């Protein structure tokens, strides 16, 4: 029997509850498909600050690097909101991405037919549903560029710089072309090439690489137009590739039009590790510890792990199909129940396991 070593970063708020749900689902699917898992927990975020005085202890980084793959809940909460920048729980996210070399963030935004009523867009716009995969560059660009304060023409000023190397652009664009190849073979590259030099280099490289992927239809779109098109006609998109900051903003917009932040998984990948998998939402301190959180985003993150890290396609698809089934049965956690009977986190997890 295969056995995979999985590092668990439960984190803060609802993190422990939703990670425990995903672990139960992995164990259940593992039994069915003869896959073993060894789980080891490491501290990250606020709980790590409380226990060790820092949001990302060295043991956590070492443990993640030695794991076959890593599952993360969420970090942060009001208790740690007033700490200095590099001591904040969220700093651990940038740190672990950087330490694991996670330059790719895959964020699917799919409208489940059973959840059409939750979509904030007009019915005629989402008649045919949508299924978008956003490929976001994760370790370059303005979030990692030179920054600081200085005396400027008008006194105190702050600056952040965006820079991208050819290598950084090529490797993320390649992931996007390969992803498009496995889907509907349509790639939209999003930039701001009418203003930014980094975007002009990005666009040039996308066009060069398009020659290697004649089977993929590729087009460019300016980021301001893309923000509009996502709410005007989301079904036009298959795979989107974009820089760190544009991807950060557009993927949140895309998640909102699915109507359900508690449903959306993500995968962060590198060349040489099997990646880090996490829901896109935060630690939801308002419902933490109440057995109310929707565990589906984390459970689907575990399903992405089975596919992308371990190539366990059948087991991965079994989880997606079990989630589809519970939604079609009308089962909902409080975030989706609209005041009607809601399942707890544990009950929703039980229902998914029963449908595997
Ligand atoms: P959030 O995503 O935690 O919560 C926003 C709203 O969505 C809340 O009302 C919350 O109850 C709800 N929600 C989120 N996930 C849910 C789920 N699975 N089930 C049901 N409802 C859910 O965003 P926020 O309130 O802006 O941030 C809270 C904390 O999380 C902050 O400290 C923030 O910095 C942190 N955060 C962490 C991550 C991460 O760990 N990757 C991402 C975003 C925010």
Tab-separated table of N, CA, C and O in Angstrom, residues 12 44-49 54-56 74-95:
chain	number	residue	atom	x	y	z
A	12	UNK	N	-5.261	28.810	12.931
A	12	UNK	CA	-6.101	29.510	13.907
A	12	UNK	C	-7.585	29.452	13.525
A	12	UNK	O	-7.945	29.025	12.432
A	44	UNK	N	1.530	26.950	13.070
A	44	UNK	CA	1.683	28.109	12.183
A	44	UNK	C	0.706	29.188	12.630
A	44	UNK	O	-0.353	28.883	13.200
A	45	UNK	N	1.070	30.455	12.375
A	45	UNK	CA	0.145	31.560	12.638
A	45	UNK	C	0.097	31.958	14.096
A	45	UNK	O	1.095	31.873	14.826
A	46	UNK	N	-1.091	32.365	14.541
A	46	UNK	CA	-1.259	32.859	15.906
A	46	UNK	C	-0.901	31.818	16.955
A	46	UNK	O	-0.236	32.136	17.955
A	47	UNK	N	-1.298	30.570	16.728
A	47	UNK	CA	-0.987	29.535	17.728
A	47	UNK	C	0.534	29.339	17.849
A	47	UNK	O	1.035	29.030	18.930
A	48	UNK	N	1.259	29.556	16.757
A	48	UNK	CA	2.721	29.437	16.808
A	48	UNK	C	3.317	30.632	17.552
A	48	UNK	O	4.280	30.485	18.316
A	49	UNK	N	2.719	31.802	17.355
A	49	UNK	CA	3.185	32.994	18.094
A	49	UNK	C	3.013	32.749	19.593
A	49	UNK	O	3.913	32.990	20.401
A	54	UNK	N	6.871	33.163	17.478
A	54	UNK	CA	7.022	33.538	16.059
A	54	UNK	C	5.987	32.788	15.216
A	54	UNK	O	5.601	31.662	15.566
A	55	UNK	N	5.517	33.434	14.123
A	55	UNK	CA	4.416	32.824	13.369
A	55	UNK	C	4.803	31.596	12.528
A	55	UNK	O	3.951	30.786	12.191
A	56	UNK	N	6.110	31.494	12.205
A	56	UNK	CA	6.531	30.366	11.370
A	56	UNK	C	7.808	29.764	11.945
A	56	UNK	O	8.919	30.051	11.472
A	74	UNK	N	-6.126	27.769	8.166
A	74	UNK	CA	-6.075	29.222	7.969
A	74	UNK	C	-5.360	29.823	9.164
A	74	UNK	O	-5.278	29.192	10.214
A	75	UNK	N	-4.841	31.051	8.977
A	75	UNK	CA	-4.159	31.702	10.098
A	75	UNK	C	-4.758	33.077	10.353
A	75	UNK	O	-5.407	33.658	9.499
A	76	UNK	N	-4.506	33.580	11.560
A	76	UNK	CA	-4.883	34.954	11.899
A	76	UNK	C	-6.104	35.045	12.779
A	76	UNK	O	-6.844	34.078	12.944
A	77	UNK	N	-6.273	36.235	13.349
A	77	UNK	CA	-7.421	36.478	14.213
A	77	UNK	C	-7.189	37.745	15.003
A	77	UNK	O	-6.060	38.247	15.068
A	78	UNK	N	-8.255	38.277	15.609
A	78	UNK	CA	-8.164	39.568	16.304
A	78	UNK	C	-7.085	39.614	17.387
A	78	UNK	O	-6.463	40.649	17.601
A	79	UNK	N	-6.835	38.461	18.027
A	79	UNK	CA	-5.857	38.439	19.115
A	79	UNK	C	-4.470	38.911	18.663
A	79	UNK	O	-3.696	39.437	19.448
A	80	UNK	N	-4.150	38.686	17.387
A	80	UNK	CA	-2.792	38.991	16.914
A	80	UNK	C	-2.777	40.179	15.935
A	80	UNK	O	-1.762	40.445	15.310
A	81	UNK	N	-3.934	40.877	15.807
A	81	UNK	CA	-4.056	41.927	14.789
A	81	UNK	C	-3.120	43.114	15.015
A	81	UNK	O	-2.779	43.817	14.072
A	82	UNK	N	-2.746	43.360	16.283
A	82	UNK	CA	-1.967	44.576	16.535
A	82	UNK	C	-0.464	44.350	16.616
A	82	UNK	O	0.280	45.252	16.976
A	83	UNK	N	-0.031	43.159	16.230
A	83	UNK	CA	1.413	42.898	16.263
A	83	UNK	C	2.094	43.588	15.078
A	83	UNK	O	1.471	43.879	14.060
A	84	UNK	N	3.408	43.793	15.210
A	84	UNK	CA	4.172	44.432	14.123
A	84	UNK	C	4.160	43.529	12.886
A	84	UNK	O	4.005	42.303	12.998
A	85	UNK	N	4.344	44.167	11.704
A	85	UNK	CA	4.245	43.486	10.405
A	85	UNK	C	4.856	42.094	10.331
A	85	UNK	O	4.176	41.125	10.004
A	86	UNK	N	6.149	41.973	10.682
A	86	UNK	CA	6.800	40.669	10.478
A	86	UNK	C	6.465	39.652	11.564
A	86	UNK	O	6.906	38.509	11.513
A	87	UNK	N	5.687	40.067	12.572
A	87	UNK	CA	5.272	39.143	13.629
A	87	UNK	C	3.821	38.698	13.442
A	87	UNK	O	3.289	37.924	14.220
A	88	UNK	N	3.168	39.217	12.397
A	88	UNK	CA	1.751	38.884	12.224
A	88	UNK	C	1.600	37.453	11.686
A	88	UNK	O	2.442	36.972	10.948
A	89	UNK	N	0.497	36.793	12.049
A	89	UNK	CA	0.289	35.417	11.584
A	89	UNK	C	0.363	35.287	10.063
A	89	UNK	O	0.932	34.336	9.538
A	90	UNK	N	-0.183	36.304	9.347
A	90	UNK	CA	-0.231	36.233	7.882
A	90	UNK	C	1.171	36.200	7.266
A	90	UNK	O	1.356	35.727	6.148
A	91	UNK	N	2.154	36.728	7.994
A	91	UNK	CA	3.537	36.721	7.510
A	91	UNK	C	4.002	35.272	7.292
A	91	UNK	O	4.824	34.988	6.418
A	92	UNK	N	3.455	34.365	8.095
A	92	UNK	CA	3.827	32.950	7.979
A	92	UNK	C	3.420	32.384	6.625
A	92	UNK	O	4.075	31.477	6.096
A	93	UNK	N	2.341	32.916	6.040
A	93	UNK	CA	1.894	32.401	4.738
A	93	UNK	C	2.927	32.732	3.665
A	93	UNK	O	3.313	31.870	2.871
A	94	UNK	N	3.380	34.005	3.646
A	94	UNK	CA	4.401	34.389	2.668
A	94	UNK	C	5.672	33.582	2.918
A	94	UNK	O	6.321	33.111	1.987
A	95	UNK	N	5.993	33.379	4.198
A	95	UNK	CA	7.212	32.650	4.568
A	95	UNK	C	7.186	31.204	4.102
A	95	UNK	O	8.166	30.707	3.537
